[in-house]
GROMACS .gro file of C-alpha atoms in nm:
model
  247
    1UNK     CA    1   0.000   0.000   0.000
    2UNK     CA    2   0.129   0.344  -0.092
    3UNK     CA    3   0.189   0.593   0.191
    4UNK     CA    4  -0.021   0.861   0.016
    5UNK     CA    5  -0.317   0.788  -0.211
    6UNK     CA    6  -0.556   1.011  -0.405
    7UNK     CA    7  -0.852   0.802  -0.526
    8UNK     CA    8  -1.089   0.963  -0.774
    9UNK     CA    9  -1.038   1.300  -0.607
   10UNK     CA   10  -1.247   1.593  -0.725
   11UNK     CA   11  -1.241   1.948  -0.594
   12UNK     CA   12  -1.425   2.257  -0.710
   13UNK     CA   13  -1.465   2.613  -0.594
   14UNK     CA   14  -1.811   2.738  -0.690
   15UNK     CA   15  -1.841   2.652  -1.060
   16UNK     CA   16  -1.468   2.607  -1.119
   17UNK     CA   17  -1.347   2.247  -1.127
   18UNK     CA   18  -0.993   2.245  -0.991
   19UNK     CA   19  -0.934   1.869  -0.966
   20UNK     CA   20  -1.126   1.616  -1.172
   21UNK     CA   21  -1.111   1.246  -1.075
   22UNK     CA   22  -0.742   1.246  -0.978
   23UNK     CA   23  -0.578   0.910  -0.906
   24UNK     CA   24  -0.226   0.941  -0.770
   25UNK     CA   25  -0.012   0.748  -0.524
   26UNK     CA   26   0.318   0.827  -0.353
   27UNK     CA   27   0.540   0.556  -0.208
   28UNK     CA   28   0.731   0.598   0.118
   29UNK     CA   29   1.073   0.751   0.052
   30UNK     CA   30   0.977   0.881  -0.292
   31UNK     CA   31   1.006   1.238  -0.421
   32UNK     CA   32   0.729   1.331  -0.661
   33UNK     CA   33   0.712   1.664  -0.844
   34UNK     CA   34   0.367   1.804  -0.924
   35UNK     CA   35   0.392   2.033  -1.225
   36UNK     CA   36   0.146   2.215  -1.448
   37UNK     CA   37   0.018   2.559  -1.547
   38UNK     CA   38  -0.159   2.798  -1.315
   39UNK     CA   39  -0.503   2.688  -1.201
   40UNK     CA   40  -0.447   2.313  -1.224
   41UNK     CA   41  -0.477   2.238  -0.854
   42UNK     CA   42  -0.119   2.165  -0.755
   43UNK     CA   43  -0.128   2.343  -0.419
   44UNK     CA   44  -0.485   2.226  -0.363
   45UNK     CA   45  -0.354   1.870  -0.391
   46UNK     CA   46  -0.115   1.935  -0.102
   47UNK     CA   47  -0.377   2.107   0.112
   48UNK     CA   48  -0.613   1.812   0.073
   49UNK     CA   49  -0.350   1.584   0.223
   50UNK     CA   50  -0.322   1.781   0.547
   51UNK     CA   51  -0.693   1.847   0.578
   52UNK     CA   52  -0.683   2.220   0.505
   53UNK     CA   53  -0.936   2.139   0.231
   54UNK     CA   54  -1.173   1.848   0.180
   55UNK     CA   55  -1.241   1.673  -0.150
   56UNK     CA   56  -1.584   1.700  -0.305
   57UNK     CA   57  -1.545   1.352  -0.454
   58UNK     CA   58  -1.314   1.063  -0.385
   59UNK     CA   59  -1.070   0.996  -0.102
   60UNK     CA   60  -0.731   1.119   0.009
   61UNK     CA   61  -0.556   0.859   0.224
   62UNK     CA   62  -0.244   0.885   0.436
   63UNK     CA   63  -0.105   0.556   0.561
   64UNK     CA   64  -0.445   0.399   0.493
   65UNK     CA   65  -0.646   0.667   0.678
   66UNK     CA   66  -0.912   0.865   0.492
   67UNK     CA   67  -0.821   1.226   0.576
   68UNK     CA   68  -1.176   1.358   0.534
   69UNK     CA   69  -1.316   1.102   0.780
   70UNK     CA   70  -1.043   1.131   1.043
   71UNK     CA   71  -1.154   1.278   1.375
   72UNK     CA   72  -0.972   1.571   1.532
   73UNK     CA   73  -0.717   1.363   1.722
   74UNK     CA   74  -0.642   1.137   1.427
   75UNK     CA   75  -0.599   1.436   1.196
   76UNK     CA   76  -0.365   1.599   1.446
   77UNK     CA   77  -0.152   1.284   1.459
   78UNK     CA   78  -0.135   1.280   1.079
   79UNK     CA   79  -0.035   1.647   1.064
   80UNK     CA   80   0.247   1.575   1.310
   81UNK     CA   81   0.388   1.332   1.053
   82UNK     CA   82   0.383   1.591   0.773
   83UNK     CA   83   0.585   1.910   0.732
   84UNK     CA   84   0.464   2.191   0.503
   85UNK     CA   85   0.700   2.441   0.339
   86UNK     CA   86   0.480   2.733   0.233
   87UNK     CA   87   0.543   2.922  -0.090
   88UNK     CA   88   0.601   3.255   0.083
   89UNK     CA   89   0.805   3.092   0.365
   90UNK     CA   90   0.546   3.229   0.616
   91UNK     CA   91   0.802   3.330   0.879
   92UNK     CA   92   0.695   3.537   1.179
   93UNK     CA   93   0.881   3.868   1.164
   94UNK     CA   94   0.825   3.918   1.538
   95UNK     CA   95   1.031   3.605   1.619
   96UNK     CA   96   1.398   3.530   1.566
   97UNK     CA   97   1.499   3.271   1.309
   98UNK     CA   98   1.560   3.018   1.586
   99UNK     CA   99   1.220   3.088   1.741
  100UNK     CA  100   1.055   3.046   1.400
  101UNK     CA  101   1.220   2.709   1.347
  102UNK     CA  102   1.131   2.590   1.698
  103UNK     CA  103   0.772   2.716   1.675
  104UNK     CA  104   0.613   2.380   1.594
  105UNK     CA  105   0.793   2.212   1.882
  106UNK     CA  106   0.704   2.480   2.134
  107UNK     CA  107   0.341   2.528   2.035
  108UNK     CA  108   0.242   2.197   1.877
  109UNK     CA  109   0.443   1.955   2.090
  110UNK     CA  110   0.510   2.165   2.402
  111UNK     CA  111   0.882   2.086   2.405
  112UNK     CA  112   1.089   2.278   2.662
  113UNK     CA  113   1.255   2.599   2.540
  114UNK     CA  114   1.605   2.456   2.586
  115UNK     CA  115   1.531   2.136   2.394
  116UNK     CA  116   1.339   2.324   2.123
  117UNK     CA  117   1.632   2.562   2.073
  118UNK     CA  118   1.874   2.269   2.050
  119UNK     CA  119   1.660   2.099   1.787
  120UNK     CA  120   1.618   2.424   1.595
  121UNK     CA  121   1.994   2.478   1.582
  122UNK     CA  122   2.041   2.126   1.449
  123UNK     CA  123   1.783   2.180   1.175
  124UNK     CA  124   1.938   2.512   1.077
  125UNK     CA  125   2.274   2.337   1.047
  126UNK     CA  126   2.116   2.077   0.817
  127UNK     CA  127   2.006   2.349   0.576
  128UNK     CA  128   2.343   2.524   0.585
  129UNK     CA  129   2.254   2.807   0.826
  130UNK     CA  130   2.424   2.707   1.153
  131UNK     CA  131   2.466   3.064   1.282
  132UNK     CA  132   2.129   3.208   1.181
  133UNK     CA  133   1.926   3.141   1.499
  134UNK     CA  134   1.963   3.491   1.655
  135UNK     CA  135   1.888   3.675   1.333
  136UNK     CA  136   1.560   3.843   1.243
  137UNK     CA  137   1.380   3.718   0.929
  138UNK     CA  138   1.415   4.070   0.786
  139UNK     CA  139   1.792   4.019   0.781
  140UNK     CA  140   1.768   3.718   0.551
  141UNK     CA  141   1.793   3.695   0.175
  142UNK     CA  142   1.517   3.523  -0.019
  143UNK     CA  143   1.715   3.202  -0.047
  144UNK     CA  144   1.793   3.202   0.326
  145UNK     CA  145   1.425   3.252   0.411
  146UNK     CA  146   1.339   2.946   0.203
  147UNK     CA  147   1.598   2.739   0.386
  148UNK     CA  148   1.470   2.860   0.725
  149UNK     CA  149   1.119   2.755   0.619
  150UNK     CA  150   1.254   2.409   0.533
  151UNK     CA  151   1.435   2.392   0.868
  152UNK     CA  152   1.110   2.476   1.047
  153UNK     CA  153   0.928   2.200   0.861
  154UNK     CA  154   1.207   1.956   0.953
  155UNK     CA  155   1.209   2.042   1.320
  156UNK     CA  156   0.914   1.821   1.413
  157UNK     CA  157   1.085   1.525   1.241
  158UNK     CA  158   0.810   1.461   0.982
  159UNK     CA  159   0.795   1.153   0.762
  160UNK     CA  160   0.663   1.362   0.471
  161UNK     CA  161   0.765   1.706   0.348
  162UNK     CA  162   0.533   1.908   0.126
  163UNK     CA  163   0.709   2.184  -0.070
  164UNK     CA  164   0.486   2.450  -0.225
  165UNK     CA  165   0.691   2.630  -0.492
  166UNK     CA  166   1.012   2.616  -0.285
  167UNK     CA  167   1.214   2.812  -0.543
  168UNK     CA  168   0.960   3.079  -0.642
  169UNK     CA  169   1.131   3.415  -0.686
  170UNK     CA  170   1.484   3.281  -0.642
  171UNK     CA  171   1.782   3.331  -0.870
  172UNK     CA  172   1.927   3.029  -1.056
  173UNK     CA  173   2.204   2.971  -0.800
  174UNK     CA  174   1.954   2.950  -0.514
  175UNK     CA  175   1.721   2.732  -0.721
  176UNK     CA  176   2.005   2.481  -0.761
  177UNK     CA  177   2.090   2.505  -0.391
  178UNK     CA  178   1.732   2.434  -0.282
  179UNK     CA  179   1.709   2.147  -0.530
  180UNK     CA  180   2.021   1.984  -0.393
  181UNK     CA  181   1.893   2.038  -0.040
  182UNK     CA  182   1.562   1.862  -0.110
  183UNK     CA  183   1.747   1.557  -0.246
  184UNK     CA  184   2.007   1.559   0.031
  185UNK     CA  185   1.744   1.571   0.304
  186UNK     CA  186   1.556   1.278   0.151
  187UNK     CA  187   1.875   1.074   0.114
  188UNK     CA  188   1.988   1.157   0.469
  189UNK     CA  189   1.657   1.132   0.653
  190UNK     CA  190   1.462   0.891   0.432
  191UNK     CA  191   1.154   1.114   0.418
  192UNK     CA  192   0.891   1.129   0.146
  193UNK     CA  193   0.842   1.452  -0.047
  194UNK     CA  194   0.584   1.613  -0.273
  195UNK     CA  195   0.719   1.918  -0.457
  196UNK     CA  196   0.480   2.159  -0.628
  197UNK     CA  197   0.668   2.354  -0.893
  198UNK     CA  198   0.641   2.498  -1.241
  199UNK     CA  199   1.020   2.499  -1.270
  200UNK     CA  200   1.118   2.231  -1.522
  201UNK     CA  201   1.479   2.207  -1.410
  202UNK     CA  202   1.388   2.173  -1.043
  203UNK     CA  203   1.130   1.904  -1.113
  204UNK     CA  204   1.369   1.696  -1.321
  205UNK     CA  205   1.656   1.744  -1.078
  206UNK     CA  206   1.486   1.649  -0.753
  207UNK     CA  207   1.207   1.408  -0.845
  208UNK     CA  208   1.198   1.032  -0.872
  209UNK     CA  209   0.863   1.071  -1.046
  210UNK     CA  210   0.682   1.357  -1.220
  211UNK     CA  211   0.305   1.414  -1.230
  212UNK     CA  212   0.161   1.665  -1.479
  213UNK     CA  213  -0.173   1.830  -1.401
  214UNK     CA  214  -0.358   1.989  -1.691
  215UNK     CA  215  -0.710   2.133  -1.677
  216UNK     CA  216  -0.768   1.966  -1.342
  217UNK     CA  217  -0.676   1.618  -1.468
  218UNK     CA  218  -0.369   1.403  -1.423
  219UNK     CA  219  -0.236   1.421  -1.779
  220UNK     CA  220   0.076   1.212  -1.721
  221UNK     CA  221   0.270   1.048  -1.441
  222UNK     CA  222   0.595   0.863  -1.477
  223UNK     CA  223   0.961   0.832  -1.383
  224UNK     CA  224   1.167   1.150  -1.395
  225UNK     CA  225   1.418   0.966  -1.611
  226UNK     CA  226   1.150   0.924  -1.881
  227UNK     CA  227   1.055   1.290  -1.845
  228UNK     CA  228   1.418   1.385  -1.901
  229UNK     CA  229   1.503   1.155  -2.190
  230UNK     CA  230   1.178   1.091  -2.376
  231UNK     CA  231   0.895   1.314  -2.252
  232UNK     CA  232   0.548   1.230  -2.385
  233UNK     CA  233   0.375   1.497  -2.600
  234UNK     CA  234   0.179   1.647  -2.309
  235UNK     CA  235   0.492   1.694  -2.103
  236UNK     CA  236   0.698   1.817  -2.397
  237UNK     CA  237   0.435   2.081  -2.475
  238UNK     CA  238   0.435   2.200  -2.116
  239UNK     CA  239   0.815   2.215  -2.106
  240UNK     CA  240   0.812   2.410  -2.431
  241UNK     CA  241   0.613   2.695  -2.286
  242UNK     CA  242   0.289   2.601  -2.111
  243UNK     CA  243   0.423   2.736  -1.787
  244UNK     CA  244   0.251   2.910  -1.498
  245UNK     CA  245   0.253   3.002  -1.134
  246UNK     CA  246   0.158   2.765  -0.859
  247UNK     CA  247  -0.201   2.720  -0.748
   0.00000   0.00000   0.00000
């Protein structure tokens, strides 16, 4: 059984169909890149997994549990196993970098301040920012803010990391850095990852498998190696210019 399963998932907002009968599975330890133009439901797919949204049709299952039918305690346990890296980093400017990274431990798991700070420092070191804890988020570059957001997601030791446009707005050097970091973290920690992106190079660099969403449907899913060497027509057309921002 796959760790994550979308079974006939449909989602609409008013009259707009965002996802239409999506079937997709993600194996434990796999990195899958969700790509597609704007409006194809990539970010919605992530939010369904953590219960921020509910499907109108079908089921979203995590480790065999139907997210929409999970009670409050079960959903909380699932969320503790998943880390979310938001597109805009979503750092609190009123907290230091270290306090931002430790936030989930302090608030969600009620870890002591000393232990939370120790864990935060370790996570910052993993993303290449060992001395950043006392800084303010306003002192960080865009690439550093992204890495702090990843460190915060790591701090609760999740089995799954969800990356929502982790390289949006970054220069090519930082895009490559974040891509290498996503792969390194998976190889080191053994976590599973879903990466929403419209960046072709990032998708092909980090993913084991690529899933293309077009017009709310899963147009193609397959190994990243196939996407690199012999992309099907749908994927080739998207790579050639059907690009867009995340949704």
